[in-house]
Coordinates of C-alpha atoms in Angstrom, one line a residue:
Chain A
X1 CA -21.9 -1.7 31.8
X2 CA -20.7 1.0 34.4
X3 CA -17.3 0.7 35.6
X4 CA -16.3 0.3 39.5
X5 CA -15.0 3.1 40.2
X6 CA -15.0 7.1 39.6
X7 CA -12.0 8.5 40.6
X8 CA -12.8 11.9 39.1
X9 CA -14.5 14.3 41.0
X10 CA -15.2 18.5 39.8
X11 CA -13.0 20.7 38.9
X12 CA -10.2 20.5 42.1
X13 CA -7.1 22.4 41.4
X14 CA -5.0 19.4 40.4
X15 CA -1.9 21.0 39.8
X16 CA -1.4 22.7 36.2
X17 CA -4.3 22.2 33.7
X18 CA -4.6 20.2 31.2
X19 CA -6.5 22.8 28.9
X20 CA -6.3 26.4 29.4
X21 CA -8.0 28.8 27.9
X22 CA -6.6 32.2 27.9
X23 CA -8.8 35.6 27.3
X24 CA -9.4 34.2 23.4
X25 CA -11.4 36.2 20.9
X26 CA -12.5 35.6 17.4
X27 CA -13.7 38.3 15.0
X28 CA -15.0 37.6 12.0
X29 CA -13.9 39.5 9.1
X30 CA -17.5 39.4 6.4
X31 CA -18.5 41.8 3.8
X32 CA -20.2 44.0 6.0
X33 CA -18.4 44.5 8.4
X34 CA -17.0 42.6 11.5
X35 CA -18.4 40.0 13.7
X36 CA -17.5 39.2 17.0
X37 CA -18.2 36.1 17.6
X38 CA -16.7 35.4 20.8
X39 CA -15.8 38.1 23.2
X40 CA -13.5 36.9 25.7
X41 CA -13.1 33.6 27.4
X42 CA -10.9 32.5 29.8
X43 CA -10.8 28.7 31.7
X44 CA -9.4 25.8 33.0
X45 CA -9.5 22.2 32.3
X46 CA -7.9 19.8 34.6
X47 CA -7.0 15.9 33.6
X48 CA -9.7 14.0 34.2
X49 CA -12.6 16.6 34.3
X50 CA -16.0 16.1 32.1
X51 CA -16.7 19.6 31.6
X52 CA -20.2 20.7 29.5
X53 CA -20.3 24.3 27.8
X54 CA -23.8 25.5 27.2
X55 CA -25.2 28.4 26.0
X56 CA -27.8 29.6 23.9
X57 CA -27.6 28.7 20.3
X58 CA -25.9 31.4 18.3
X59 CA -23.1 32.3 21.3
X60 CA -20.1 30.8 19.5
X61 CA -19.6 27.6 21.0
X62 CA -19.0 25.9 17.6
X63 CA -16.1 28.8 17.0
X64 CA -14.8 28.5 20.3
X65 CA -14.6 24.7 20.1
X66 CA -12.5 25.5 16.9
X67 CA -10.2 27.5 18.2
X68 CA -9.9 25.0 21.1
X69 CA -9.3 22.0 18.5
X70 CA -6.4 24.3 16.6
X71 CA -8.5 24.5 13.5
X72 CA -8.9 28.2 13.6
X73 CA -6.5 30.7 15.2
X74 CA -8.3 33.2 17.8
X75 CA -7.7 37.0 17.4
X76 CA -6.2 37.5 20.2
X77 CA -5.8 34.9 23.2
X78 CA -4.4 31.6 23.5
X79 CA -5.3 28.2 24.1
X80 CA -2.5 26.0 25.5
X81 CA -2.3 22.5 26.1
X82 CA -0.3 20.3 28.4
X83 CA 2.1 24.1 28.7
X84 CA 1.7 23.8 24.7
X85 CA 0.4 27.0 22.4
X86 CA -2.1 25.3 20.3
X87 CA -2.0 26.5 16.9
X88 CA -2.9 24.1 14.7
X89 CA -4.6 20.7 15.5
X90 CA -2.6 19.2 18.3
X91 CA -1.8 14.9 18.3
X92 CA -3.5 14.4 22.5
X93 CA -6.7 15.9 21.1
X94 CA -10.0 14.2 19.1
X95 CA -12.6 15.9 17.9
X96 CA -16.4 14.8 17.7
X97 CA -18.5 16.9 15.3
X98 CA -22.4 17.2 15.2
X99 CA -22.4 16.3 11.9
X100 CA -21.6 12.5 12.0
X101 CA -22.9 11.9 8.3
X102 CA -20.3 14.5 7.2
X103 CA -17.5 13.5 9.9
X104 CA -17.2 9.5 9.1
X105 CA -15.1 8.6 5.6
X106 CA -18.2 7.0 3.5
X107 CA -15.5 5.3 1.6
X108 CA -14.3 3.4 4.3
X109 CA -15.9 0.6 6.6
X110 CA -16.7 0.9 10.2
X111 CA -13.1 -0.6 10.9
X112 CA -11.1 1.7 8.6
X113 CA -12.7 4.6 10.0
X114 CA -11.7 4.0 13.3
X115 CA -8.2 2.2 12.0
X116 CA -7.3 5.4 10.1
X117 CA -5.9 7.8 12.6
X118 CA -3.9 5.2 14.1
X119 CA -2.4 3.5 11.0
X120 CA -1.4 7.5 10.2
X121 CA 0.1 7.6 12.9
X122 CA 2.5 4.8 12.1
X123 CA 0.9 2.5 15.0
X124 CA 2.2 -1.2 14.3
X125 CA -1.0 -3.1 13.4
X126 CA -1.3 -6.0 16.4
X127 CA -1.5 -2.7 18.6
X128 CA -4.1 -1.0 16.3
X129 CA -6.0 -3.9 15.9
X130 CA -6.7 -4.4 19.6
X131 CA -6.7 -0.8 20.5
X132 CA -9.5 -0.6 17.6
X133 CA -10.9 -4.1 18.4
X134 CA -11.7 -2.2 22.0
X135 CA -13.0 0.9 20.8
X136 CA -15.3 -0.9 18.7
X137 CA -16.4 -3.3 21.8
X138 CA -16.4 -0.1 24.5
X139 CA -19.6 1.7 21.9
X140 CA -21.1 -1.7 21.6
X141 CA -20.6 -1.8 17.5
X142 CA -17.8 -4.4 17.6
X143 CA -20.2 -6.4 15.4
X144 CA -20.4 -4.2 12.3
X145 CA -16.9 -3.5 11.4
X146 CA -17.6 -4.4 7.8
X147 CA -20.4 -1.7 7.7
X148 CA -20.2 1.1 5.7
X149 CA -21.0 4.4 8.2
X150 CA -24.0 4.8 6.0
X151 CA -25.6 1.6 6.3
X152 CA -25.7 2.5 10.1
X153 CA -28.2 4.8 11.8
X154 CA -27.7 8.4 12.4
X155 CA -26.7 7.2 16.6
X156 CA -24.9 4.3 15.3
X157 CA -22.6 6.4 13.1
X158 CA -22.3 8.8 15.9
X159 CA -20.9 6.0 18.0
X160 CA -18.8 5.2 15.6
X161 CA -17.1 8.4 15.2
X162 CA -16.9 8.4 19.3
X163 CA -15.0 4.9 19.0
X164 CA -12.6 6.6 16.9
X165 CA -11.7 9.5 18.7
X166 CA -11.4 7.1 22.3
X167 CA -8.8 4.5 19.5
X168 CA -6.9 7.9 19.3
X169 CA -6.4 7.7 22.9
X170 CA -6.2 11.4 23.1
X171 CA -5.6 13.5 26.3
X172 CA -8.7 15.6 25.7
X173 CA -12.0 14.8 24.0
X174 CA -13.7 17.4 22.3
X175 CA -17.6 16.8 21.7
X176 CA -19.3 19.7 19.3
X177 CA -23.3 18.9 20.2
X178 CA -22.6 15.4 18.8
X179 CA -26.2 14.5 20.0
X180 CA -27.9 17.1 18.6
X181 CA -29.2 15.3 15.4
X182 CA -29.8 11.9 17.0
X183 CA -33.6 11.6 18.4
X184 CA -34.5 11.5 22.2
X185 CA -33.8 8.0 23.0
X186 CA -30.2 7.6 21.2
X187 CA -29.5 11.0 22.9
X188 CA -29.9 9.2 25.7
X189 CA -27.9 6.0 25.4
X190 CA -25.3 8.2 24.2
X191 CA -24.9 10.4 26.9
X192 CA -24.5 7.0 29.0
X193 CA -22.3 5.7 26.8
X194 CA -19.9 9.3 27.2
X195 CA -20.2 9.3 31.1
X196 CA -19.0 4.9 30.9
X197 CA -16.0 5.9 28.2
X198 CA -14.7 9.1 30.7
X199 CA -15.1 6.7 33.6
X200 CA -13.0 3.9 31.9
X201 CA -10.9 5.7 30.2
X202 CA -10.4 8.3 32.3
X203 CA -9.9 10.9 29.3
X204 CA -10.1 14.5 29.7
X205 CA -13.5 15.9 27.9
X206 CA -15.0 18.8 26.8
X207 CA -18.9 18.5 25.8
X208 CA -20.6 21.3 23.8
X209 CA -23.7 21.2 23.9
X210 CA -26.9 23.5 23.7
X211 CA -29.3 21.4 25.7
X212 CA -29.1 22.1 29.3
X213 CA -30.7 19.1 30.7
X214 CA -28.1 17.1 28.7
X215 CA -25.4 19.9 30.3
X216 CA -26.2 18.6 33.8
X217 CA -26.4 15.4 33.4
X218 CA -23.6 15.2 31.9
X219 CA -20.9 17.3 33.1
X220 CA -19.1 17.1 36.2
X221 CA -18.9 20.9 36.0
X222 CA -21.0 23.2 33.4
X223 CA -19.4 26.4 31.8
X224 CA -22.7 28.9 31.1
X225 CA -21.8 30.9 28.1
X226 CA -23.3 34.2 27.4
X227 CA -25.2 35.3 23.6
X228 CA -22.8 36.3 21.0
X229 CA -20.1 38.2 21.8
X230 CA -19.7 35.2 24.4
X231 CA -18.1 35.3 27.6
X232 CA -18.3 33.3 30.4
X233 CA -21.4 34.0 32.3
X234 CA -21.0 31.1 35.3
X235 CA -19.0 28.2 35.8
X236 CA -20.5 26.2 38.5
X237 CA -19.6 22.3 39.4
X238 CA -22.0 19.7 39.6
X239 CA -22.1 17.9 42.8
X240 CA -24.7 15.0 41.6
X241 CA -23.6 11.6 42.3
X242 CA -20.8 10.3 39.8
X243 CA -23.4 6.9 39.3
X244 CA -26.2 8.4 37.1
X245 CA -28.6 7.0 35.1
X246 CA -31.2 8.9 32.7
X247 CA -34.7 7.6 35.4
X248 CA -33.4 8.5 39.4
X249 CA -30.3 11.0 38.5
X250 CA -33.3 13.1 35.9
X251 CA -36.0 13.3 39.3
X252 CA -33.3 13.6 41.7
X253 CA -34.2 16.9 43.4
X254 CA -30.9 18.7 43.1
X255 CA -30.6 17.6 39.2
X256 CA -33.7 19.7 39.5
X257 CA -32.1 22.3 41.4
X258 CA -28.9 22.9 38.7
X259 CA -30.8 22.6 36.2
X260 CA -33.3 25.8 37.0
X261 CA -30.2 27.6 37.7
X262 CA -28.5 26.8 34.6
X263 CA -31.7 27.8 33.0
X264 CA -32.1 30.8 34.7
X265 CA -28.5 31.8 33.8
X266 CA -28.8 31.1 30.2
X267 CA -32.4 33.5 30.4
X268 CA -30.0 36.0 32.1
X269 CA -27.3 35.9 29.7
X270 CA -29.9 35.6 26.6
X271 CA -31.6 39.4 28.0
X272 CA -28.2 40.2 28.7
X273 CA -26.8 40.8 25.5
X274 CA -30.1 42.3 24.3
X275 CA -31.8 40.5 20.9
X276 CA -30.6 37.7 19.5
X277 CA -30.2 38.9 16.5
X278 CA -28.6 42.0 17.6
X279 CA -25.7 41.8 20.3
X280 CA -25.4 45.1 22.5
X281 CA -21.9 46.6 22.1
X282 CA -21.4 46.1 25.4
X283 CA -23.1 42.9 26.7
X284 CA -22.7 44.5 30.5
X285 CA -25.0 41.4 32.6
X286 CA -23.4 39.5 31.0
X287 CA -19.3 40.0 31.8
X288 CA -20.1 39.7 36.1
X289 CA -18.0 36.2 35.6
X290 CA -15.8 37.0 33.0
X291 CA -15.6 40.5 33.8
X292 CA -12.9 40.1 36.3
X293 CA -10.3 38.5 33.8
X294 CA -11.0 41.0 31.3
X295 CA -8.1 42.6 30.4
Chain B
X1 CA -31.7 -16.7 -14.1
X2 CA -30.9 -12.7 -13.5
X3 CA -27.9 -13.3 -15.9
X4 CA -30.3 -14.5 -18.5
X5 CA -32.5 -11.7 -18.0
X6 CA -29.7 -9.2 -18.2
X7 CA -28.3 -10.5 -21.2
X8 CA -31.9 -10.7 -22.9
X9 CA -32.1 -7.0 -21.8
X10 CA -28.5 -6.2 -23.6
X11 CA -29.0 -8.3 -27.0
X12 CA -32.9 -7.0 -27.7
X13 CA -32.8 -4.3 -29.3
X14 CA -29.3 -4.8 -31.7
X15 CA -31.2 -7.9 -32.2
X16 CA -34.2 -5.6 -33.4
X17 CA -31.8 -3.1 -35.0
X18 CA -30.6 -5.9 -37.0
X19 CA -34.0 -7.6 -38.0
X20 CA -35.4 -4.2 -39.2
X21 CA -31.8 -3.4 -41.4
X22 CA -32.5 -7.0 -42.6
X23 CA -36.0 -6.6 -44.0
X24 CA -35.5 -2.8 -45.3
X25 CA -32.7 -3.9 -47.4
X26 CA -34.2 -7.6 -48.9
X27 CA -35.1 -6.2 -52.2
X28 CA -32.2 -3.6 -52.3
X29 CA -29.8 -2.7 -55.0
X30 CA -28.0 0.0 -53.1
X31 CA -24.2 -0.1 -53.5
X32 CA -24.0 1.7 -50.5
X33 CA -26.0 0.0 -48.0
X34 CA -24.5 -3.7 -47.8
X35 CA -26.7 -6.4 -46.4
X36 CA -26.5 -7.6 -43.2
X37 CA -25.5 -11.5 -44.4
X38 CA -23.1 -9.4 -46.5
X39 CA -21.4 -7.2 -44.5
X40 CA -20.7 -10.1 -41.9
X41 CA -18.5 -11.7 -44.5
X42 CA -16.8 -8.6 -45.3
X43 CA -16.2 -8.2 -41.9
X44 CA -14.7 -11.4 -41.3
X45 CA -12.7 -11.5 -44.2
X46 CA -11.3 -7.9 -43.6
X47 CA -10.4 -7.9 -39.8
X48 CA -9.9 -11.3 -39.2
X49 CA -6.4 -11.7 -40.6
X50 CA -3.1 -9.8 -40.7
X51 CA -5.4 -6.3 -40.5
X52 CA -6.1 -6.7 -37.0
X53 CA -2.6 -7.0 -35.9
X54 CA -1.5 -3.9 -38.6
X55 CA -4.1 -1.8 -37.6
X56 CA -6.2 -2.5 -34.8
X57 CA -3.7 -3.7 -32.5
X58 CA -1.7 -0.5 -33.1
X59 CA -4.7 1.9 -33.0
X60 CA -5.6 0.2 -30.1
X61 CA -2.4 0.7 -28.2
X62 CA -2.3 4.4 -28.9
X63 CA -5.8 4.5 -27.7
X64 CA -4.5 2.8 -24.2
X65 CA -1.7 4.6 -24.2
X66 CA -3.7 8.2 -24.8
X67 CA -6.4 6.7 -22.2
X68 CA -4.0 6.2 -19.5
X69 CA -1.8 9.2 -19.7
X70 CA -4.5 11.7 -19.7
X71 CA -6.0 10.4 -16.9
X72 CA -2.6 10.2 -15.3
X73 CA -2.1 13.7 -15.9
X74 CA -5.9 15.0 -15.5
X75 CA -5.6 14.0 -12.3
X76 CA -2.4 14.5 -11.0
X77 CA -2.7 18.2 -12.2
X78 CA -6.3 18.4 -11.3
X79 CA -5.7 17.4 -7.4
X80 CA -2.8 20.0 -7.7
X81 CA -4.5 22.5 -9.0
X82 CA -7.6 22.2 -7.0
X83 CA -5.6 22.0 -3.8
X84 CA -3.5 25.1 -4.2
X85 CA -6.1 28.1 -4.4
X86 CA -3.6 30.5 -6.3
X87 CA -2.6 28.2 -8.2
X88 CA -6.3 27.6 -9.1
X89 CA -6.8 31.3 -9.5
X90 CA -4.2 31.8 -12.2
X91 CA -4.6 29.0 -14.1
X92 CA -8.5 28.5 -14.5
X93 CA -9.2 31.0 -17.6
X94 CA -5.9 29.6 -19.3
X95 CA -7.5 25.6 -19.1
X96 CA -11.0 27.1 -20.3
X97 CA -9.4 29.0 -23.4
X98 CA -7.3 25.2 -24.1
X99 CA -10.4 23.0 -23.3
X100 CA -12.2 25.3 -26.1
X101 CA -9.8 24.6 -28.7
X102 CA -11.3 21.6 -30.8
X103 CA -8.4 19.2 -30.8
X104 CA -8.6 18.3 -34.5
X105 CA -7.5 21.9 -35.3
X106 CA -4.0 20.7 -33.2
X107 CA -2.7 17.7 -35.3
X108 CA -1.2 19.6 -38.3
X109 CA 0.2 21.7 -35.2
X110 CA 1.5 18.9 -33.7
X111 CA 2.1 16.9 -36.7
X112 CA 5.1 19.6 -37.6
X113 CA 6.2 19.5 -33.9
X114 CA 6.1 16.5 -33.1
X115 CA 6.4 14.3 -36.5
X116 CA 4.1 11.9 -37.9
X117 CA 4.6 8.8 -35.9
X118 CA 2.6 7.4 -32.7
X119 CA 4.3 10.0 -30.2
X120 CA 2.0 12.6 -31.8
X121 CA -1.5 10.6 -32.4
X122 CA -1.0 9.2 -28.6
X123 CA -0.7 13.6 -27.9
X124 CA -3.5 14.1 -30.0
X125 CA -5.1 12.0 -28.1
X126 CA -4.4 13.3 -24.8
X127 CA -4.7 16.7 -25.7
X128 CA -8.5 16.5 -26.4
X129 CA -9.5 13.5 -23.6
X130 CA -7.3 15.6 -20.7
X131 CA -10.0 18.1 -20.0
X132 CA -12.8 16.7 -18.9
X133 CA -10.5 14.7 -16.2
X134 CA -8.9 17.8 -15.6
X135 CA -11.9 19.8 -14.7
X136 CA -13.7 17.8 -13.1
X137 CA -11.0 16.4 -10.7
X138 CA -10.3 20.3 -9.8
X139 CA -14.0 21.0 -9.2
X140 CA -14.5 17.5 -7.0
X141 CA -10.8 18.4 -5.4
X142 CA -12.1 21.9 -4.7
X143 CA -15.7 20.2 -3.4
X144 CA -14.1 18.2 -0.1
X145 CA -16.2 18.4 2.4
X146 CA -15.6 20.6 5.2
X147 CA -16.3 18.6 8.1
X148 CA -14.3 15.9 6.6
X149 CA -11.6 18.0 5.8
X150 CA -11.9 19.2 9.7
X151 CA -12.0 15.7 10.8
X152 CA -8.7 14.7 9.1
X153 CA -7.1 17.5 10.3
X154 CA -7.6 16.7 13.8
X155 CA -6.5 13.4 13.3
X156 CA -3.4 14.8 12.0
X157 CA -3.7 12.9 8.6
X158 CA -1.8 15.6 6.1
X159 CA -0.1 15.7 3.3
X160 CA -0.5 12.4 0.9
X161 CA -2.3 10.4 3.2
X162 CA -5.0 13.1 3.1
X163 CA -4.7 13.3 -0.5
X164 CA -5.1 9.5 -0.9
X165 CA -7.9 9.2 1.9
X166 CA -10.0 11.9 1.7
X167 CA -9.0 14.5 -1.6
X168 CA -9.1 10.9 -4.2
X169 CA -11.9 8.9 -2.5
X170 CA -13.9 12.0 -1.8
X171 CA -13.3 13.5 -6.0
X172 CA -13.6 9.7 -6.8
X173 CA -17.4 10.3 -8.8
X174 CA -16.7 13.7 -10.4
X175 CA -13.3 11.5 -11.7
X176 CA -14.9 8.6 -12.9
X177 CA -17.9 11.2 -14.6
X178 CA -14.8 13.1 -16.3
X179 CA -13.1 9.5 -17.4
X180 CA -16.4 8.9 -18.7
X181 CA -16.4 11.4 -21.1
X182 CA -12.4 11.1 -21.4
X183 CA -12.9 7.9 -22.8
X184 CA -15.4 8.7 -26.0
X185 CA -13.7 11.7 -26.8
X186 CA -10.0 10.0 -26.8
X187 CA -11.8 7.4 -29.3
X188 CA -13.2 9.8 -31.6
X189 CA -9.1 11.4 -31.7
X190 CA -7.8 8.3 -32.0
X191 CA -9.4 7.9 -35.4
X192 CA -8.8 11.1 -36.3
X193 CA -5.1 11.2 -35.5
X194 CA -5.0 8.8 -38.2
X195 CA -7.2 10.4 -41.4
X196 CA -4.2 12.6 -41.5
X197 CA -0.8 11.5 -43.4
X198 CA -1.3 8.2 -41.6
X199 CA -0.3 4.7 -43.4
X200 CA -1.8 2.3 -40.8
X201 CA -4.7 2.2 -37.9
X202 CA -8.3 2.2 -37.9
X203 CA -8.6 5.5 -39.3
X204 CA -6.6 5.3 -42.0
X205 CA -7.9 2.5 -43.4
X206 CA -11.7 3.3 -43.3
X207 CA -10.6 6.7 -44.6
X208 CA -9.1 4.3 -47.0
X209 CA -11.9 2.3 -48.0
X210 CA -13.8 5.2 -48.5
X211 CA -11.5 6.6 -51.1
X212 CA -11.8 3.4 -53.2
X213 CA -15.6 2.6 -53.0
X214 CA -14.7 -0.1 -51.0
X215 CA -18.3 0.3 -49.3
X216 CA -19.2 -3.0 -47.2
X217 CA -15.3 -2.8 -46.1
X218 CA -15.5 0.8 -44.9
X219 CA -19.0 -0.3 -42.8
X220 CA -17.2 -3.3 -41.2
X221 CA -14.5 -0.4 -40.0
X222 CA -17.2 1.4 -38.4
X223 CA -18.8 -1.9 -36.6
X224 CA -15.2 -1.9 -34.9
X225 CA -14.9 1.2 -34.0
X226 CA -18.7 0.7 -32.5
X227 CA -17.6 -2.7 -31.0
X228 CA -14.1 -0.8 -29.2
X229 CA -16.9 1.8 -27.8
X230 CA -18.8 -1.1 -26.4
X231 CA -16.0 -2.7 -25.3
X232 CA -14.7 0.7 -23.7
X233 CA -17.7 1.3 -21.4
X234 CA -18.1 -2.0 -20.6
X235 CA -14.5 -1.9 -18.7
X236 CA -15.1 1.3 -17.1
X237 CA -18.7 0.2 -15.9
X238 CA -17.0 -2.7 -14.5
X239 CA -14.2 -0.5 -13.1
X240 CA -16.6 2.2 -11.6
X241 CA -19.0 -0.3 -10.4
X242 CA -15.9 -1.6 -8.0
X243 CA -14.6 1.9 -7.1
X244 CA -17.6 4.1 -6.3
X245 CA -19.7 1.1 -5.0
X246 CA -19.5 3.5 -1.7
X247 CA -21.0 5.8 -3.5
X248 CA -23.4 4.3 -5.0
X249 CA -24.9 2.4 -1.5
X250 CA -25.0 5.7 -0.2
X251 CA -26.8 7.2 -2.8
X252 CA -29.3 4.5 -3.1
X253 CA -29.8 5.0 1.1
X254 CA -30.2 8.9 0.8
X255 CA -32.6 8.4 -2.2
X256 CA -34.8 5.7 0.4
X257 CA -35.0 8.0 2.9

């Protein structure tokens, strides 16, 4: 099932970025008042990488993954890609929400689902067939195209929406904690299943996630986010092995190792900004990442 | 063997209906209850024949006719409507003051506008069986889920591919529950687009049987109009079943687990 090679190695400074993400913030008008739901965030992503953001729940990932996918403008900031302002959903991008049962038509079969995007986009059909025909093969469901989503389970449907966005062939992938409502041993299959697609298809992705265990094993570089107002509280690569599998890579000392640290950091950042319930004004422990590209 | 059992279940109780009408009226003398052996003539003999083409066939057609254009309409506006939130805004209390108005009350209106002809019992028509269509394809227009909505937005499917893969499909039971009830009101206005200043259709002849004691005649008028109900649902069940089938697969899963 793995692939022979893994070209891609942590975030190297590959020329311009793929992804940026520049200084965005996003308020939220409500009846009482404003909420700031993201402070200030500022990164890179570079073709090729397999980035995870984590943070505590609650610290805007979900918003910030909007703004990213051009489905809700920031207040101030800008997210560019390929040297491109995004402002609304841009074509190189695909989008994976946590809500499968709500992201997959129910109307449609297994095979329309992941034919739509690409018979919108005028694709002639022997291309679409074969581009979904591999899709379908690459998550292992190429035998239930007839299936309705919901005559699937919940990490069926899940893969199905994944073979979607990789039929889109987009430049970036971006994954909003789509294991979140699967159960343990899914969650795991799936995150193989996302570490084989990046290293096949070499696509750019973004992974949101909350679990942090899942964040390391995962990414090939993990973004810490801070509570709400969020800012970047570390970005640290990952320097496990690019071959990992859920028994040696999970004992491995230095999976371990990241993983206390991520833990810590997200314990840091969770004090940092004071309750949960009640962001500090200024979240000051919080901003020593960040902090410098403040403006 | 499950078609036997399903038509057993269908024919059981007008079977019963029948029998009991049967024995209640052996001894009677009641001119205005007819006998079931009785009226079954009368019904052959009346709509078998020339009638059926002078006034079924034409009743019928305004009925079709009325059917199909306010569902046409109903949802055509309704998607509009429900897509555009201004539009929504200003228009909402205007449809709920029309939707109030009993339609009856409109055909000496529209009988003086219009004209007494078929233009204005096919208007009749739609202007009572519109609504529910109408609403209800605004409220299931209005109800599209956001994640969906997200998800087809990222895909960059806009515009009327959205509206014919997510805003129809995803409106398609609150639709078919308005063309429900679009259906049984549009039959009760085709027969009363016809009571008034009519000389032809099922309406106007039952009205006219009733005027000259022709009592067994009138009944067999109202066993058609009972068998075009029947014959109503049983093409939208049909219909429905085929469209939403989806819908209801995924409502017979959510209700298992």
């Amino acid at each position: 099932m793995l692939a022979k090679t893994a070209p891609h190695t942590a975030a190297e400074k590959r020329g311009e970025p793929l992804l940026s993400v520049r200084g965005v913030q996003k308020i939220y008008q409500v009846d009482a008042g404003e909420i700031e739901a993201v402070r200030n965030l500022t990164f890179d992503l570079h073709p090729g990488e397999l980035a995870c953001l984590v943070g505590p729940s609650g610290s805007g990932k979900t918003t910030l993954l909007k703004c990213i996918a051009g489905l809700m403008a920031p207040t101030s900031g800008e997210v560019i890609l390929s040297g491109q302002p995004v402002t609304s959903p841009p074509k190189d991008m695909a989008v994976v929400f946590q809500e499968y049962g709500r992201s997959l038509f129910p109307w449609m079969s297994v095979r329309d689902n992941v034919e739509l995007p690409l018979k919108n986009a005028k694709m002639p059909k022997a291309e679409r067939n074969k581009l979904v025909h591999e899709a379908l093969e690459a998550v292992d469901l190429d035998h239930v195209p007839g299936s309705y989503p919901w005559q699937l389970s919940g990490g069926m449907q899940q893969r199905v929406a994944i073979a979607r966005a990789v039929a889109y062939q987009p430049k970036v992938l971006l994954m909003d904690e789509p294991f979140a409502a699967v159960d343990a041993q899914t969650r795991a299959d799936l995150e193989d299943l996302i570490r084989h697609v990046w290293k096949t298809l070499g696509v750019t992705i973004l992974f949101v996630t909350h679990d942090i265990d899942e964040s390391v094993y995962l990414g090939e570089r993990v973004i810490i986010l801070s509570s709400s107002p969020t800012v970047i509280q570390e970005d640290i690569p990952i320097d496990l092995p690019a071959e990992r599998d859920q028994l040696t890579t999970r004992s491995a000392p230095r999976f371990t190792e990241l993983r206390g640290h991520v833990y810590e950091q997200i314990q840091i950042a969770k004090r940092g900004s004071g309750a949960d319930t009640e962001p500090a004004p200024d979240a000051e422990p919080a901003r020593d990442a960040a902090g410098k590209e403040a403006p | 063997m499950r078609l036997a059992t399903r038509t057993a279940y269908l024919l059981a109780l007008p079977i019963l209906l029948i029998l009991f009408w049967w024995v209640t009226t052996i001894g009677s003398t009641s001119f205005f209850v007819p006998k079931p052996g009785e009226l079954s003539l009368t019904f052959v003999e009346v709509w078998f024949g020339d009638r059926f083409f002078e006034d079924v066939v034409p009743s019928l057609t305004n009925l079709v006719f009325g059917v199909l254009l306010a569902i046409v309409l109903g949802i055509g506006l309704g998607v509009l409507i429900g897509s555009v939130r201004w539009l929504r805004a200003l228009t909402e209390p205007t449809l709920e003051f029309f939707r109030a108005i009993p339609p009856p009350v409109l055909v000496p209106v529209l009988m003086l506008l219009v004209g007494i002809n078929d233009t204005m019992k096919v208007a009749v028509i739609v202007s009572g069986a519109i609504w529910p269509v109408l609403l209800n394809t605004i409220e299931g227009v209005r109800a599209v889920d956001s994640v969906l909505d997200d998800t087809a937005r990222t895909y960059g499917i806009g515009g009327f591919a959205r509206i014919r893969h997510l805003v129809l499909p995803s409106a398609g039971p609150q639709i078919m529950a308005g063309i429900r009830q679009c259906l049984s009101i549009a039959l009760i206005l085709m027969v009363i687009s016809e009571m008034f200043a009519s000389s032809s259709g099922l309406g106007f002849t039952i009205v006219q049987f009733q005027r000259s004691f022709a009592i067994p005649e009138m009944w067999s008028g109202i066993v058609v109009l009972g068998m075009i109900g029947i014959i109503l649902s049983f093409i939208f069940q049909w219909t429905e079943r085929r469209i939403l089938a989806w819908y209801h697969g995924l409502r017979e899963v959510e209700n298992a687990g």
